[in-house]
mmCIF file of C-alpha atoms and ligand atoms in Angstrom:
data_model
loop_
_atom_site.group_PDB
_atom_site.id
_atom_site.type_symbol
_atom_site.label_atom_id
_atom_site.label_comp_id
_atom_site.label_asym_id
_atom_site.label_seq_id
_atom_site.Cartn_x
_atom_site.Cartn_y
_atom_site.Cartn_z
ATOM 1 C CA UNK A 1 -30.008 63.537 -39.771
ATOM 2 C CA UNK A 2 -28.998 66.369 -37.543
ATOM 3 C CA UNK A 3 -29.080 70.125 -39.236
ATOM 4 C CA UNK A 4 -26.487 73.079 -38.809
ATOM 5 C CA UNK A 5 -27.742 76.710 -40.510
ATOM 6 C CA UNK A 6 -26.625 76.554 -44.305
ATOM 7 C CA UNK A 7 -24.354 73.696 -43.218
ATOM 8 C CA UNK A 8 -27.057 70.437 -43.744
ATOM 9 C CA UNK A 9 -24.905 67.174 -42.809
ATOM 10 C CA UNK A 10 -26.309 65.277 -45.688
ATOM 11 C CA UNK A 11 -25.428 61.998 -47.295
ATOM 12 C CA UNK A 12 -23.402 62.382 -50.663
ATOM 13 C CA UNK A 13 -26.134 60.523 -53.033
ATOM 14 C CA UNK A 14 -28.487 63.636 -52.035
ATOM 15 C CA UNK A 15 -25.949 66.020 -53.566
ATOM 16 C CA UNK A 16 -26.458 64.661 -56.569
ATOM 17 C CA UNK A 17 -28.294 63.848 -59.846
ATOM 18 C CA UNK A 18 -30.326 61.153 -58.798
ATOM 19 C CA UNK A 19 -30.572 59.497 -62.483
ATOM 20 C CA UNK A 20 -27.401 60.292 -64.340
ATOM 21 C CA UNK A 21 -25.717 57.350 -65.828
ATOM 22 C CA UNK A 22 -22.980 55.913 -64.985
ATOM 23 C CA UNK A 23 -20.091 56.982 -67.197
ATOM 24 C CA UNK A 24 -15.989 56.891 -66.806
ATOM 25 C CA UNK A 25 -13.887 59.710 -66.947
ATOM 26 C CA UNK A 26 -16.677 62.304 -66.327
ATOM 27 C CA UNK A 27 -16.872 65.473 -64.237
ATOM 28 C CA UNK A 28 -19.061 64.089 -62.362
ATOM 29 C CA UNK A 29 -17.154 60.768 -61.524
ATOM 30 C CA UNK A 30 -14.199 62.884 -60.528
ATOM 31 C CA UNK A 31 -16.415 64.827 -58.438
ATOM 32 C CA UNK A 32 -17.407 61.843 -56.374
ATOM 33 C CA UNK A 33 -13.884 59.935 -56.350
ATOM 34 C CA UNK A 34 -12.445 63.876 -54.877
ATOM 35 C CA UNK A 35 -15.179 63.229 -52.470
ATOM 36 C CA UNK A 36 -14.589 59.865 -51.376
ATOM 37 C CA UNK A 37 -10.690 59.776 -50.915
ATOM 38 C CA UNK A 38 -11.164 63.341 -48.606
ATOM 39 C CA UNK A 39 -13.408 60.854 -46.069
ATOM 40 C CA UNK A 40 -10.370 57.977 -46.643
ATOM 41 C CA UNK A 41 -7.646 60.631 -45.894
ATOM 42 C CA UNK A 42 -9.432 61.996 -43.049
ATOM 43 C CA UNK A 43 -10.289 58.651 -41.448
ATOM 44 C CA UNK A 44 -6.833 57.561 -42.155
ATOM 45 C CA UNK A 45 -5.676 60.323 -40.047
ATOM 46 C CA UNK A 46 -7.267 59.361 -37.533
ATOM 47 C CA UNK A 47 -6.340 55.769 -37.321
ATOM 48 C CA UNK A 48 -2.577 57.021 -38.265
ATOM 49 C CA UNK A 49 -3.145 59.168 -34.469
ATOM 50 C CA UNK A 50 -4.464 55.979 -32.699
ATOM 51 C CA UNK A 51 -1.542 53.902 -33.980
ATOM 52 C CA UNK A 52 1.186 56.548 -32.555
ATOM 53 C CA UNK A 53 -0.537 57.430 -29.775
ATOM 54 C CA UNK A 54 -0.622 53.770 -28.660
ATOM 55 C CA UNK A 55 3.217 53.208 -29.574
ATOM 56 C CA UNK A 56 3.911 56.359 -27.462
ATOM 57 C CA UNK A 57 2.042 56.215 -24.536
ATOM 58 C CA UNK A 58 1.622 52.522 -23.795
ATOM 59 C CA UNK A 59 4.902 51.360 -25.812
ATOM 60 C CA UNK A 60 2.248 48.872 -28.071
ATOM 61 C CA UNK A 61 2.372 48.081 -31.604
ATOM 62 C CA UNK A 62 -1.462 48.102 -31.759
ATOM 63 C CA UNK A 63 -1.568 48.442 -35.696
ATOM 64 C CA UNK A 64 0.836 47.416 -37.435
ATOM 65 C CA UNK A 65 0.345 49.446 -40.573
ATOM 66 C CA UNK A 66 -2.456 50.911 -42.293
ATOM 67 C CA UNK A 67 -3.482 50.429 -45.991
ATOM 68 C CA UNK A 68 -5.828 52.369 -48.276
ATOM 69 C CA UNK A 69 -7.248 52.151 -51.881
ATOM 70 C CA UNK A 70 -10.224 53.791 -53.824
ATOM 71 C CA UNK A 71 -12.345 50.865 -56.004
ATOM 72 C CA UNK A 72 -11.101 51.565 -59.660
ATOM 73 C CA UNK A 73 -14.140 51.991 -62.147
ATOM 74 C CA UNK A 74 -13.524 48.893 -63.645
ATOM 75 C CA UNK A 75 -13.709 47.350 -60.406
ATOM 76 C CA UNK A 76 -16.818 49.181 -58.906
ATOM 77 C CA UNK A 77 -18.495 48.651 -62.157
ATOM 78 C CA UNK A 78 -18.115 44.969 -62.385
ATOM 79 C CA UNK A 79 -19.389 44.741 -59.003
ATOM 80 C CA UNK A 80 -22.544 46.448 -59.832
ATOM 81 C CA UNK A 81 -22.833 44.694 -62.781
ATOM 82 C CA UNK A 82 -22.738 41.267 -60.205
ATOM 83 C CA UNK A 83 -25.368 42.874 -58.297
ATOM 84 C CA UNK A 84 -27.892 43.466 -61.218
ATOM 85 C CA UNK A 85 -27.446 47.296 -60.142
ATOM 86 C CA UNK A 86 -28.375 49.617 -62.546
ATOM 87 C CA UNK A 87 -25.368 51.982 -63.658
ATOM 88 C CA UNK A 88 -25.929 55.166 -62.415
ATOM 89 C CA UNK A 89 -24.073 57.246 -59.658
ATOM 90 C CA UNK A 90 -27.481 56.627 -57.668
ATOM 91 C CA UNK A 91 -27.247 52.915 -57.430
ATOM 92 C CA UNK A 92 -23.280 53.120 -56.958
ATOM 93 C CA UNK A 93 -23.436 55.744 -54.239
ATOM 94 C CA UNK A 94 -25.957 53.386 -52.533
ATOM 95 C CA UNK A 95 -25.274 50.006 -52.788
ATOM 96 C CA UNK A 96 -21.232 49.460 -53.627
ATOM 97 C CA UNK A 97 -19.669 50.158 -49.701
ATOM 98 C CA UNK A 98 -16.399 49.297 -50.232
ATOM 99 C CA UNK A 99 -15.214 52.515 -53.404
ATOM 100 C CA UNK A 100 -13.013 53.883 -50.536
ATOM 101 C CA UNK A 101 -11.341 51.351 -48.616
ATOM 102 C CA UNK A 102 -8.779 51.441 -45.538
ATOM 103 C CA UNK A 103 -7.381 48.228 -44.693
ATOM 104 C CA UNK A 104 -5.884 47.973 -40.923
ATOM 105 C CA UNK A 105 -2.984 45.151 -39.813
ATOM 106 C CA UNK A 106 -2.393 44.243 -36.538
ATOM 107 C CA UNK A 107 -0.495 41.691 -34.764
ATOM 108 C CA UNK A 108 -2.595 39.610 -32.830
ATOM 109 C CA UNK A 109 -6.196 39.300 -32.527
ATOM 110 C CA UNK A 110 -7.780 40.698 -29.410
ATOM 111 C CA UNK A 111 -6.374 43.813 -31.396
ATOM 112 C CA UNK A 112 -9.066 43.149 -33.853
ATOM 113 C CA UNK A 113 -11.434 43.574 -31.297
ATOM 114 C CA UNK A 114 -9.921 46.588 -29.489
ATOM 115 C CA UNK A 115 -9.622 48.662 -32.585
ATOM 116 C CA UNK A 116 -12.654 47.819 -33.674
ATOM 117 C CA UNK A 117 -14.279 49.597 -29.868
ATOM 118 C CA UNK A 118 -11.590 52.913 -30.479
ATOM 119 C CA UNK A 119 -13.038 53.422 -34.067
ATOM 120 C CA UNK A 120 -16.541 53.217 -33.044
ATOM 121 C CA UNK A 121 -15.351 55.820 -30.047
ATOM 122 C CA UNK A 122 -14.370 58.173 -32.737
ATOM 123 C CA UNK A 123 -16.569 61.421 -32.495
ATOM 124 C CA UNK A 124 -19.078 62.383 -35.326
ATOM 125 C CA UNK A 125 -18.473 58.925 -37.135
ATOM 126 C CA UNK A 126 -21.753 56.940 -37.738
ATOM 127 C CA UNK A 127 -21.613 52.730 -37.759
ATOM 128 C CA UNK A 128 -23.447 51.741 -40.902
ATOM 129 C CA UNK A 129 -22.729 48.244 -40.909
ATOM 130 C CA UNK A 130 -20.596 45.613 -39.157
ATOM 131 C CA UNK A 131 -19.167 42.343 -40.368
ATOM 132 C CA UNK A 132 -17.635 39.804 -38.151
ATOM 133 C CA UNK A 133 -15.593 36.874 -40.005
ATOM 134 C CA UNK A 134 -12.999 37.001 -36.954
ATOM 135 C CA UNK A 135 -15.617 35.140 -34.983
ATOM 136 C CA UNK A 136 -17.288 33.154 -38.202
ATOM 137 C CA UNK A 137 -15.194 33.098 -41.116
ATOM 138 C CA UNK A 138 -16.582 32.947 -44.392
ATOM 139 C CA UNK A 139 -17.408 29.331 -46.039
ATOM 140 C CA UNK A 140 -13.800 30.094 -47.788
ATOM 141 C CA UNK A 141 -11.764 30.545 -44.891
ATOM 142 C CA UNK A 142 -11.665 33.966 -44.926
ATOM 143 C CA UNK A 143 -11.367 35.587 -42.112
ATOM 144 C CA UNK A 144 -11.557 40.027 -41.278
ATOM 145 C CA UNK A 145 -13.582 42.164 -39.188
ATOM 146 C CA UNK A 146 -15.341 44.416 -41.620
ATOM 147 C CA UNK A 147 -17.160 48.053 -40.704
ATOM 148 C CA UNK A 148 -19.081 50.432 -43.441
ATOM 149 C CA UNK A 149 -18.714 53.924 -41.472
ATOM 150 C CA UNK A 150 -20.184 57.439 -42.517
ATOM 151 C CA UNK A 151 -17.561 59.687 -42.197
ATOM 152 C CA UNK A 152 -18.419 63.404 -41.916
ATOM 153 C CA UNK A 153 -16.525 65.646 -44.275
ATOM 154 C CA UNK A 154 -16.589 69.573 -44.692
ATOM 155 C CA UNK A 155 -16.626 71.059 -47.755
ATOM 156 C CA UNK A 156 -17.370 74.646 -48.530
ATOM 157 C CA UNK A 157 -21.155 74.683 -48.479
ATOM 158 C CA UNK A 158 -21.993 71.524 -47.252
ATOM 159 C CA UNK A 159 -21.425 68.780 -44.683
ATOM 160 C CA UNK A 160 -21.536 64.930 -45.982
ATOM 161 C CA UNK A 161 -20.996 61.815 -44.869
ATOM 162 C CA UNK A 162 -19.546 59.694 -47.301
ATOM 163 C CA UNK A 163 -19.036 55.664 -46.776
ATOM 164 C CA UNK A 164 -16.231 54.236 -45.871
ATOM 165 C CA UNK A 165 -14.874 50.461 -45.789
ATOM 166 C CA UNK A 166 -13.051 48.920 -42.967
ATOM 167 C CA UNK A 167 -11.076 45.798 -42.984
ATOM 168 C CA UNK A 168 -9.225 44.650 -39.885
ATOM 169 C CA UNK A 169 -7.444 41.469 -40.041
ATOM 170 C CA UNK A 170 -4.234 40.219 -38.385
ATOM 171 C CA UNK A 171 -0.991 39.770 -40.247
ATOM 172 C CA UNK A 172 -1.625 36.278 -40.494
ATOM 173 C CA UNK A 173 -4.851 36.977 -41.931
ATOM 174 C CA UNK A 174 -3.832 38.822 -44.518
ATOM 175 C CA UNK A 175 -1.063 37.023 -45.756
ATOM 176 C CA UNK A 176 -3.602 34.110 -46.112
ATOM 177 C CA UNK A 177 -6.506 36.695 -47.745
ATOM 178 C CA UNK A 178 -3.764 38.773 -50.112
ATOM 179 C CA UNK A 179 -3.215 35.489 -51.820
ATOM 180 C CA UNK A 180 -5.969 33.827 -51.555
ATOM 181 C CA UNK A 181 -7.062 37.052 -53.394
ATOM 182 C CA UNK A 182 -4.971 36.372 -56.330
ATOM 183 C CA UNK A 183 -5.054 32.544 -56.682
ATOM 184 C CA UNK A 184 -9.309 32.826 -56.850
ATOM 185 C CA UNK A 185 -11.015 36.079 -55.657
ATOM 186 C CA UNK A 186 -10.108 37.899 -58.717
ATOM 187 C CA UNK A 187 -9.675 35.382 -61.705
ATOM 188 C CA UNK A 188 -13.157 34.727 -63.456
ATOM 189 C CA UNK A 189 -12.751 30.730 -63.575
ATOM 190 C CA UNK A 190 -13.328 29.068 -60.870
ATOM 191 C CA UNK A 191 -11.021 28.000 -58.752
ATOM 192 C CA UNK A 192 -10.824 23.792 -58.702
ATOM 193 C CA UNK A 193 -12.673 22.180 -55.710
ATOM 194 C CA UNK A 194 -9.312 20.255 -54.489
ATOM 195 C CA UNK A 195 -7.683 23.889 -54.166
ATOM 196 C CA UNK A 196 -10.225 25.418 -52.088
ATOM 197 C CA UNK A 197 -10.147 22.545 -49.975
ATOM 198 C CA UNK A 198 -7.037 23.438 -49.807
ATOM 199 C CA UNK A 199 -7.035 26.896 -49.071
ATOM 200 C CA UNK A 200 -10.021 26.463 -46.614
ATOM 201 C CA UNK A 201 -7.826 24.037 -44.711
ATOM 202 C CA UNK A 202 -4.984 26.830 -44.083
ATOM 203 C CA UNK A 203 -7.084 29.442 -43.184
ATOM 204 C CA UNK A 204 -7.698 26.826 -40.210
ATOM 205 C CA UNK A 205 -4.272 26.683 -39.346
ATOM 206 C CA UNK A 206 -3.507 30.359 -39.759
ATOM 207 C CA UNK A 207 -6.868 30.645 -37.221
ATOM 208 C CA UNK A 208 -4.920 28.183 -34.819
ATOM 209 C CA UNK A 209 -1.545 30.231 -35.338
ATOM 210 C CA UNK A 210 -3.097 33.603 -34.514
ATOM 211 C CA UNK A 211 -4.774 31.861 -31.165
ATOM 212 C CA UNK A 212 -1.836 30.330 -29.926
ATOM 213 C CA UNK A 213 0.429 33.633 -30.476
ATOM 214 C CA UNK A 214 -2.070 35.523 -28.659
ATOM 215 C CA UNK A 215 -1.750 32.764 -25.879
ATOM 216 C CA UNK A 216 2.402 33.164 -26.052
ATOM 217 C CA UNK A 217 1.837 37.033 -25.798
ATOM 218 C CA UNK A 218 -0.382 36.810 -22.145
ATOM 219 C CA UNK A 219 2.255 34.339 -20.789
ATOM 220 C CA UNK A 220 4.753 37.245 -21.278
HETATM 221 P P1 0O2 B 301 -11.739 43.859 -53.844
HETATM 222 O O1 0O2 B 301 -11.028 43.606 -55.106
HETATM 223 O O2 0O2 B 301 -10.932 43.396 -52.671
HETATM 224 O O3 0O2 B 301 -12.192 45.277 -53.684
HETATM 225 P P2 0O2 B 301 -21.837 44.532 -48.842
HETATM 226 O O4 0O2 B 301 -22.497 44.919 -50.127
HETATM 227 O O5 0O2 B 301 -20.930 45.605 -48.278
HETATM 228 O O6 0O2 B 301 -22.749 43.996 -47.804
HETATM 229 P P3 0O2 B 301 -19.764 43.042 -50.185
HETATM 230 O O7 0O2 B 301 -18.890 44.241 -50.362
HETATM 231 O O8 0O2 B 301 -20.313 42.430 -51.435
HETATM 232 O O9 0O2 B 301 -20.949 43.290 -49.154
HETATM 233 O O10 0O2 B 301 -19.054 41.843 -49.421
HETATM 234 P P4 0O2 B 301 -18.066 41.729 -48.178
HETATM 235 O O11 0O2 B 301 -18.212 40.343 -47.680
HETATM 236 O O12 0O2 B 301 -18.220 42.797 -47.144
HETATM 237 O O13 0O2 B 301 -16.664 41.857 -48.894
HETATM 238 C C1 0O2 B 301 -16.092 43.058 -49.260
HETATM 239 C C2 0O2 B 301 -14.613 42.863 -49.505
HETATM 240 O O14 0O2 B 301 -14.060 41.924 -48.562
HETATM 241 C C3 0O2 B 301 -14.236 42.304 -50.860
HETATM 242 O O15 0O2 B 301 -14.243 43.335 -51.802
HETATM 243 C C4 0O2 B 301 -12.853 41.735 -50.555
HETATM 244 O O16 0O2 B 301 -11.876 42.767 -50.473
HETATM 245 C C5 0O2 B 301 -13.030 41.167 -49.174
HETATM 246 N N1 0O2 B 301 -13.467 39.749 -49.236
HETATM 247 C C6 0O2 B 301 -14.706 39.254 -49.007
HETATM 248 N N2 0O2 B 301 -14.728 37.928 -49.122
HETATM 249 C C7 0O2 B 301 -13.468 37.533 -49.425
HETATM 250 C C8 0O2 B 301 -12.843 36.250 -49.650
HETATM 251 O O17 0O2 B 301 -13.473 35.182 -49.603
HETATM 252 N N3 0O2 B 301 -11.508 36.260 -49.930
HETATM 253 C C9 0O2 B 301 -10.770 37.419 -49.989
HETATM 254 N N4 0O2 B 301 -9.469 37.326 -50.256
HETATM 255 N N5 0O2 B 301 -11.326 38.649 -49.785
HETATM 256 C C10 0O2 B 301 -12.658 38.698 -49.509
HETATM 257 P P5 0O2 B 301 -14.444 43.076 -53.365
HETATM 258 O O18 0O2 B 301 -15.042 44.275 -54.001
HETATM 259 O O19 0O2 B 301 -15.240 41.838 -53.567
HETATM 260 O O20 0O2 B 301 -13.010 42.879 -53.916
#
């Protein structure tokens, strides 16, 4: 990783205390949660820029709107807790990618793809990670182009890059996910098999809704 003078572009688990524990409502959690939703804000900046500039210039509604959220503790820790991780701001920093999260709408899906290329065209931003459901969607159904990006933020003595979660999905997709979310992601019982059939099923016709409006939009 690249060095400038005093000002080290480091990565935010080597700006801290490699061992301590995991604990909520500490200094040291707030530090980290400051950290994280400066690298949201500024990212979301810039994807607030690429929206108007598009509506401006080229009259398009690339995104349609832009959401964001930071993991709550309960959240992040039940997720580490899934993942056998052990509970300190170490293995959090590390291996949960998603504490800040931006979620981007748009209306069809070649604008999946298209924001997807400007946001990897963004200076100074590092690609950790890419997930492609658009093209395979998970066993569920669901279906959302995901990027982890290391977004470089400057503080007063130091330069980090902090992890950020992108999820870009069409509205279609996410009416299907946001509910999908509710009726099984979340809840700890299962789900019954008939309903996921279920589910799975309109996922497919949500995929065939989002293909033919993108065929209805290049006959215009
Ligand atoms: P929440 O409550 O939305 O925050 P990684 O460690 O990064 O490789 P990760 O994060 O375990 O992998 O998995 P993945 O597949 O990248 O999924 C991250 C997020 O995508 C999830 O976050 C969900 O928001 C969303 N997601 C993934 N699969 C599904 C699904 O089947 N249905 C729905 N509705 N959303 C899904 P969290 O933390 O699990 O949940």
């Amino acid at each position: 990783m690249k060095k400038k003078g005093n000002n080290q572009l480091i990565k935010i688990e080597n700006f801290l205390d490699r061992n301590e524990k995991l604990e909520k409502n500490t200094r040291t959690y707030e530090k980290i949660m400051f950290i994280y939703s400066t690298a949201m804000k500024e990212l979301e900046l810039k994807i607030e820029t690429i929206q108007k500039e598009f509506k401006i210039f080229y009259d398009y509604d690339l995104i349609d709107h832009i959401q964001t959220r930071i993991k709550t503790e309960e959240s992040t820790i039940k997720k580490m807790q899934d993942k056998n991780l052990e509970l300190t701001y170490k293995d959090m920093i590390e291996n949960i990618n998603d504490i800040a999260g931006i979620r981007i709408i748009c209306p069809l899906k070649k604008d999946i793809f298209a924001i997807r290329d400007l946001l990897k065209n963004i200076p100074g931003i590092i690609i950790e990670k890419e997930k492609d459901y658009v093209t395979t969607p998970k066993k569920s159904g669901y279906s959302s182009y995901h990027m982890i990006l290391n977004v470089p933020i400057i503080l007063s003595q130091k330069m980090l890059y902090v992890k950020v979660e992108i999820q870009i999905r069409t509205m279609a997709m996410d009416f299907w996910a946001s509910l999908e979310h509710k009726f099984k992601y979340k809840p700890k019982k299962e789900l019954a098999k008939s309903k996921s059939k279920e589910l799975l099923a309109y996922a497919k016709i949500i995929n065939k809704l989002d293909n033919k409006m993108m065929m209805l939009n290049k006959e215009n």
